[in-house]
Coordinates of C-alpha atoms in Angstrom, one line a residue:
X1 CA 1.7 -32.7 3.6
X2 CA -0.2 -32.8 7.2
X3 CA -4.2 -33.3 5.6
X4 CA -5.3 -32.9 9.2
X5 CA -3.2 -29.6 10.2
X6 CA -5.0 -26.4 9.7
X7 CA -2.2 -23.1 10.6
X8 CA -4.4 -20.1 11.7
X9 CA -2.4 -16.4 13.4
X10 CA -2.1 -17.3 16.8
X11 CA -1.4 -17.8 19.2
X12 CA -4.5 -18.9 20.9
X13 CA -7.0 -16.6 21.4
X14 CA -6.9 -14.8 18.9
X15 CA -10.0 -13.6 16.2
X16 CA -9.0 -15.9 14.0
X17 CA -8.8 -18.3 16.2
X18 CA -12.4 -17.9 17.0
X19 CA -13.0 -17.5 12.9
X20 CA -11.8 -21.2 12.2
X21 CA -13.6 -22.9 14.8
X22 CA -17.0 -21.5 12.9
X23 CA -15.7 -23.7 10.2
X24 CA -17.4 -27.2 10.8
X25 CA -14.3 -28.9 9.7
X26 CA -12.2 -27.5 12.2
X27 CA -13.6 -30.0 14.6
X28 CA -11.8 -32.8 13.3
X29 CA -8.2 -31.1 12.3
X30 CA -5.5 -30.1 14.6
X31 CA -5.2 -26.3 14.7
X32 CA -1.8 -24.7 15.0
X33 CA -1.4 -21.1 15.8
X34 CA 1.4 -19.3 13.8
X35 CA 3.2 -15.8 15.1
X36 CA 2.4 -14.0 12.1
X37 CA 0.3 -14.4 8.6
X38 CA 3.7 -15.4 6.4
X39 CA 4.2 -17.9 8.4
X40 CA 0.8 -19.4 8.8
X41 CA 1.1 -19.3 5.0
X42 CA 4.4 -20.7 5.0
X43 CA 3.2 -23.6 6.8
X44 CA 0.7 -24.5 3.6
X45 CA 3.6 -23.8 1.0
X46 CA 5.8 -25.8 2.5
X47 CA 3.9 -28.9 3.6
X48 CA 3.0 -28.5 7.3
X49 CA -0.5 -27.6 7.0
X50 CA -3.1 -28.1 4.6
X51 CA -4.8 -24.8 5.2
X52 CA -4.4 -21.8 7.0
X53 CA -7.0 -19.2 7.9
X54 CA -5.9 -15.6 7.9
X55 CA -7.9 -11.7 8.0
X56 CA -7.7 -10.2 4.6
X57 CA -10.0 -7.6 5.2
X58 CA -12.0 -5.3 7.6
X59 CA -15.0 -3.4 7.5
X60 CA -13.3 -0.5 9.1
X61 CA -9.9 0.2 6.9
X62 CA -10.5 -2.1 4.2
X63 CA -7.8 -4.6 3.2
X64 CA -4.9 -5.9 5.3
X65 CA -1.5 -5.4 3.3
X66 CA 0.4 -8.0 5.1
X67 CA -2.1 -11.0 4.3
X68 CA -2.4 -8.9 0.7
X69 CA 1.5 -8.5 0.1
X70 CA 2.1 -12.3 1.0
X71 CA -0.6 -13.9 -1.5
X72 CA 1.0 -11.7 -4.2
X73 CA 4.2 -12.9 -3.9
X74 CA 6.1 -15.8 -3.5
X75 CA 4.6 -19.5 -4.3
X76 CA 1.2 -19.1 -5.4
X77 CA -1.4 -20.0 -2.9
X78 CA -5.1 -20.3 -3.4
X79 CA -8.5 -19.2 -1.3
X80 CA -11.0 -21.9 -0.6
X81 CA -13.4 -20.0 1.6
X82 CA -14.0 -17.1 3.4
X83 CA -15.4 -16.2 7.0
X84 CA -17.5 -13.2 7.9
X85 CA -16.6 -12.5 12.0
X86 CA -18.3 -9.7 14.2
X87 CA -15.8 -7.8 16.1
X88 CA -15.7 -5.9 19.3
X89 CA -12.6 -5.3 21.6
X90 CA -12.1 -5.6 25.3
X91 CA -9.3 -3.8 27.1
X92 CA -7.1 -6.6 29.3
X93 CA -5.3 -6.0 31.8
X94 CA -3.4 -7.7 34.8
X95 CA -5.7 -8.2 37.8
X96 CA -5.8 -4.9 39.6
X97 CA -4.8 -2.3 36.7
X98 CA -7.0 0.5 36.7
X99 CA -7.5 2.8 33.7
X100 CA -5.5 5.6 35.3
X101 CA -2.7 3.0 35.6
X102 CA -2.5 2.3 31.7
X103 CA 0.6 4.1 30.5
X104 CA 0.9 1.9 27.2
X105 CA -1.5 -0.5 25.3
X106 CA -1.1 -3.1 22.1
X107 CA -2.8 -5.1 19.7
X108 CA -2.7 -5.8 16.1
X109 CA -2.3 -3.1 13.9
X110 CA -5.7 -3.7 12.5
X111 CA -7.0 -2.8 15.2
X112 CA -5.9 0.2 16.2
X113 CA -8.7 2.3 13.4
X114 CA -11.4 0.6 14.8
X115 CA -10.0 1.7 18.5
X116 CA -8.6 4.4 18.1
X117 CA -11.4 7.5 19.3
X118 CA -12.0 5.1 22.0
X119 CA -8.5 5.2 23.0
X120 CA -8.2 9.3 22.4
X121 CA -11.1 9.5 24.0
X122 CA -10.4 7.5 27.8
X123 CA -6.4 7.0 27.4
X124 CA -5.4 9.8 25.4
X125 CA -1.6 9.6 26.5
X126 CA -1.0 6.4 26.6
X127 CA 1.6 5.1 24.1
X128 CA 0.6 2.2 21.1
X129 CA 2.4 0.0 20.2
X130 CA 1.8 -3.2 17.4
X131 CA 1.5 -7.1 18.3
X132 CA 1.4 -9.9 16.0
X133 CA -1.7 -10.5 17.0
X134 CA -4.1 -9.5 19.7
X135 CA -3.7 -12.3 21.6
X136 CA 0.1 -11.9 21.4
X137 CA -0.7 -8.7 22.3
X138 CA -2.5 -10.1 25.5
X139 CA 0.1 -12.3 26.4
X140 CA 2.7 -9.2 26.4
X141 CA 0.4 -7.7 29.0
X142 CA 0.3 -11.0 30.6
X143 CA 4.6 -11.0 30.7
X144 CA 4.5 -7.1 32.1
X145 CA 5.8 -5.8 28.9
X146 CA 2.9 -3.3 28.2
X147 CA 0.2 -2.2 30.7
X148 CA -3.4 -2.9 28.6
X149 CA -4.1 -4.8 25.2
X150 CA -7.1 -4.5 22.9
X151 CA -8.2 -8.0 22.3
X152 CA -11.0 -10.1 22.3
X153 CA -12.8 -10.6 26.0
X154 CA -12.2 -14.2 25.4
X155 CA -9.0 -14.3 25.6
X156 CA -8.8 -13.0 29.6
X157 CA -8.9 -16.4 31.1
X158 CA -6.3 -17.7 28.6
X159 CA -3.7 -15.4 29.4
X160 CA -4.8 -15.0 32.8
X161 CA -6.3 -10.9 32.4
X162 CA -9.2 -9.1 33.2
X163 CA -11.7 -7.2 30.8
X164 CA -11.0 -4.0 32.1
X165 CA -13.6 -2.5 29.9
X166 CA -15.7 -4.7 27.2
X167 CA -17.7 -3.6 24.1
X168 CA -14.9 -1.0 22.1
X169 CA -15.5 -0.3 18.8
X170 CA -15.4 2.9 17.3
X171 CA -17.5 1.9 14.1
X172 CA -20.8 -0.4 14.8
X173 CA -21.3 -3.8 13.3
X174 CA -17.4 -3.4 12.5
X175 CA -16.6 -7.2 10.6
X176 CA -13.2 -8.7 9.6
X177 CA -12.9 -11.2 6.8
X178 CA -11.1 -14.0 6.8
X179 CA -9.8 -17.0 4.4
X180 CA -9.5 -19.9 4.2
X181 CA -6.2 -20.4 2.3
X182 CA -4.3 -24.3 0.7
X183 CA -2.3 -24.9 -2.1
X184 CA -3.8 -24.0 -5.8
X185 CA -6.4 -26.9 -7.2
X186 CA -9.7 -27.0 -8.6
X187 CA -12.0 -24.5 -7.6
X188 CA -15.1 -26.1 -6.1
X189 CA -17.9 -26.0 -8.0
X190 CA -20.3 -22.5 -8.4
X191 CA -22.9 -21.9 -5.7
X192 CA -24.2 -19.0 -7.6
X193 CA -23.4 -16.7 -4.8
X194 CA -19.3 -16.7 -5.1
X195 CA -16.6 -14.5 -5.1
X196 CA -13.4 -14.5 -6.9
X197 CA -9.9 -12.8 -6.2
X198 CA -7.6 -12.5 -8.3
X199 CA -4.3 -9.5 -8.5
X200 CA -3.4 -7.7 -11.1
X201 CA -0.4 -6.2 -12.7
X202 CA -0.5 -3.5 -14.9
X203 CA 1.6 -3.3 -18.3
X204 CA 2.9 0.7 -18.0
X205 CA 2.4 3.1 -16.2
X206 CA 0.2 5.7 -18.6
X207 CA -3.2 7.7 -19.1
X208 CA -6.0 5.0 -18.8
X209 CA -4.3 2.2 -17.6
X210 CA -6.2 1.5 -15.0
X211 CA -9.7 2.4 -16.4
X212 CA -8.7 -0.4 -19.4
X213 CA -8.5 -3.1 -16.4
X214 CA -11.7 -2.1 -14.9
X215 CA -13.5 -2.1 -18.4
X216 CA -12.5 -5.6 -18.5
X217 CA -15.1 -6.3 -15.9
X218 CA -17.5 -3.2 -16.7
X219 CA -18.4 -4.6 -20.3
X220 CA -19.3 -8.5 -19.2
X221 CA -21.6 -7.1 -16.2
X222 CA -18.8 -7.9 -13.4
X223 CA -19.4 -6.7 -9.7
X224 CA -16.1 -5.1 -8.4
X225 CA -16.5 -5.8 -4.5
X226 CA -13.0 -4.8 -3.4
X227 CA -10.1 -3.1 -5.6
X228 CA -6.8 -2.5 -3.9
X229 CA -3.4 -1.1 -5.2
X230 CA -0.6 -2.8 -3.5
X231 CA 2.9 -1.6 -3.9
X232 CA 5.3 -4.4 -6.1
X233 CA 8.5 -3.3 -4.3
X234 CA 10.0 -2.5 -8.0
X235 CA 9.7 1.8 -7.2
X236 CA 7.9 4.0 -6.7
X237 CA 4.6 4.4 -8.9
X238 CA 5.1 0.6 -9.3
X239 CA 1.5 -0.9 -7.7
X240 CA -0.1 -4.2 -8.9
X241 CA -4.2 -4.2 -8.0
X242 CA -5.8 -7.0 -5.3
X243 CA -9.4 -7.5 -7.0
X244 CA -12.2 -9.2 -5.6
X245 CA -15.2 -9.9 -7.9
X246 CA -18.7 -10.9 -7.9
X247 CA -19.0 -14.4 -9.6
X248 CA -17.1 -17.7 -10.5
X249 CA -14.3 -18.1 -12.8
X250 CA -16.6 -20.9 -14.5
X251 CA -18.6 -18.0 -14.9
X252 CA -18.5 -17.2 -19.0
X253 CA -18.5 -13.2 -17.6
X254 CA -15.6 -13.9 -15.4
X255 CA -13.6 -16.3 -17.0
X256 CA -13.8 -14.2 -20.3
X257 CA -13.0 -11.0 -18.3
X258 CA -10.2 -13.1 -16.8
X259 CA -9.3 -13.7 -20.1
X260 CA -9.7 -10.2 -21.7
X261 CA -7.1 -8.9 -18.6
X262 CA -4.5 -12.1 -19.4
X263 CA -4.4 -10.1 -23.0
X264 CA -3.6 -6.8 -21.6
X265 CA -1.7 -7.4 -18.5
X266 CA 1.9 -9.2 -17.8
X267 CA 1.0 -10.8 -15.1
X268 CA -2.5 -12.1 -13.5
X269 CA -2.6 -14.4 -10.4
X270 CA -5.7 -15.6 -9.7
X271 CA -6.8 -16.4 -6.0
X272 CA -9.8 -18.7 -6.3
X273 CA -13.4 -18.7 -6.7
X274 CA -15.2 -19.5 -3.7
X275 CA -18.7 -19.1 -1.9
X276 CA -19.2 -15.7 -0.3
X277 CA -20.0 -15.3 3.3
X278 CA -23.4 -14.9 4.8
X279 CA -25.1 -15.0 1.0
X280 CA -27.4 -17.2 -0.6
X281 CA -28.1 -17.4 -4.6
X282 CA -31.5 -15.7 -4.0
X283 CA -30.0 -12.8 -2.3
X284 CA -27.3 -12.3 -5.1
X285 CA -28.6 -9.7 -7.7
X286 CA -29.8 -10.0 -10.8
X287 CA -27.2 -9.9 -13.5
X288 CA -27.5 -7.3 -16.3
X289 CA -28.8 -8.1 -19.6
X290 CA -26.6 -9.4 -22.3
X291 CA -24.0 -11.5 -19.5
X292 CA -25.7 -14.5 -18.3
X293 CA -24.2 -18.1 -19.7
X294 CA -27.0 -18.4 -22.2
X295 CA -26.4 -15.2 -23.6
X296 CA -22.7 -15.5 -23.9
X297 CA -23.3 -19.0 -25.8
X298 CA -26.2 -17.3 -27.8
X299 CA -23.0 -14.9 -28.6
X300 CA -20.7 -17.9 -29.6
X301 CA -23.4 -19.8 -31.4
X302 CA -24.1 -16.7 -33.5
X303 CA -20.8 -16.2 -34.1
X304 CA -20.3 -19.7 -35.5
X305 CA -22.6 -20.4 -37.6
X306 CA -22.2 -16.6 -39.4
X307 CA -18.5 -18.0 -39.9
X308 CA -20.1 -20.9 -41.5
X309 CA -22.6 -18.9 -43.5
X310 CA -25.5 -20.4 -41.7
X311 CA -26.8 -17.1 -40.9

């Protein structure tokens, strides 16, 4: 395995481009842009790269299947850390395009729902149509295959563009996540202010499935922060669940509700427990009553000694 390769969806210029190089590692690794999420994922699985940083989510339309669909299958991958990235658009265009000139336009299909009343709005017949990437998308523009791309203003100069127009979004303070993926280990240690993913599969499909996996998490005091239903592939009506919860998995709450869906579900893959973004321990709530690690040892040292008659 290349240690000192870090894959990321490229090509260059892109968001998460810009995503990794917040990352103070990334100064002393060689960063290789992939053309899609599977294979900057494929690059870890397989021994090219020891990480690769990918969007999983955005503030706007929530999470992004493809990243989604590929941790849930094949070899199992884990997260290490996320990235929090503010994101505004800029429309490029070869030097001299003018917005009546813009017949068609691309970008990422992320993108589009956080363009899109901009783009009804100033270019409402122009045809969409999806990129790998934004900057892929920009470097279509650059090769004449489409007349305008949303991507981010620093990618112009790269692909040799103009910011048409700068500052598009059509939901303020609009954020992507992104994460840091590598091949399953230890978890590092808890900060008191992490995150942990895991997805779920359900057992059958019946009345109060799903509220039986969420009670899971309900009855140790767990934070949901993202639930997402994912198709399996196996049929209709067939839909595992991508789950992000407050906490650590050496967390007694989460590792026991980790435990209590193991029981009930035929499959659990867990995706790491890492620091969240942009959040210190003091700014994490306070837990509710009853689910701290004291009280669930309180619990088990209760529970033993009234086997032993020591009550």
């Amino acid at each position: 395995m290349s240690a000192t390769r870090y894959a990321y969806l490229g090509p260059e210029g892109t968001f998460t481009e810009v995503a990794l190089r917040t990352l103070p590692e990334a100064a002393t690794r060689e960063l290789v842009p992939m053309v899609s999420v599977p294979a900057a994922l494929d690059a870890v699985r397989n021994g090219e790269a020891a990480a690769a940083l990918v969007p999983i989510e955005n503030s706007v339309e929530g999470g992004i299947s493809a990243t989604l669909d590929e941790l849930t299958t094949g070899a199992p991958l884990m997260i290490y850390r996320e990235v929090l990235l503010s994101i505004t658009f800029a429309l490029l265009v070869r030097p001299g395009t003018k917005l009546s000139d813009i017949k068609t336009v691309t970008a990422h299909p992320a993108a589009q729902p956080q363009v899109r009343n901009w783009m009804a709005a100033h270019l409402p017949n122009a045809v969409w149509e999806s990129a790998a990437s934004n900057a892929d998308g920009a470097r279509l523009v650059q090769e004449g295959r489409y007349d305008a791309a949303f991507a981010g203003e620093f990618a112009a100069a790269t692909y040799g563009l103009e910011p048409l127009v700068t500052e598009i979004h059509d939901a303020e303070n609009a954020q992507t996540r992104f994460v840091l993926v590598g091949r399953p280990a230890r978890p590092s240690a808890p900060t008191g202010a992490d995150k942990t993913s895991v997805v779920i599969w359900l057992g059958d499909d019946r009345p109060g499935a799903l509220l039986e996996l969420l009670q899971e998490f309900a009855v140790r005091g767990v934070n949901l922060m993202l639930i997402q239903s994912r198709p399996t592939g196996e049929g209709i009506g067939n839909y595992c669940f991508a789950v992000d919860a407050e906490g650590h998995i050496a967390d007694r709450r989460v590792g026991e509700a980790l435990m209590g869906l193991k029981r009930i579900c035929p499959n659990v893959r867990f995706l790491g427990s890492y620091p969240r973004a942009g959040v210190t321990p003091d700014e994490v709530g306070a837990l509710r009553i009853g689910t701290s690690d004291t009280d669930f040892t309180e619990a088990s040292d209760w529970l033993a000694r009234s086997q032993d008659g020591r009550v």
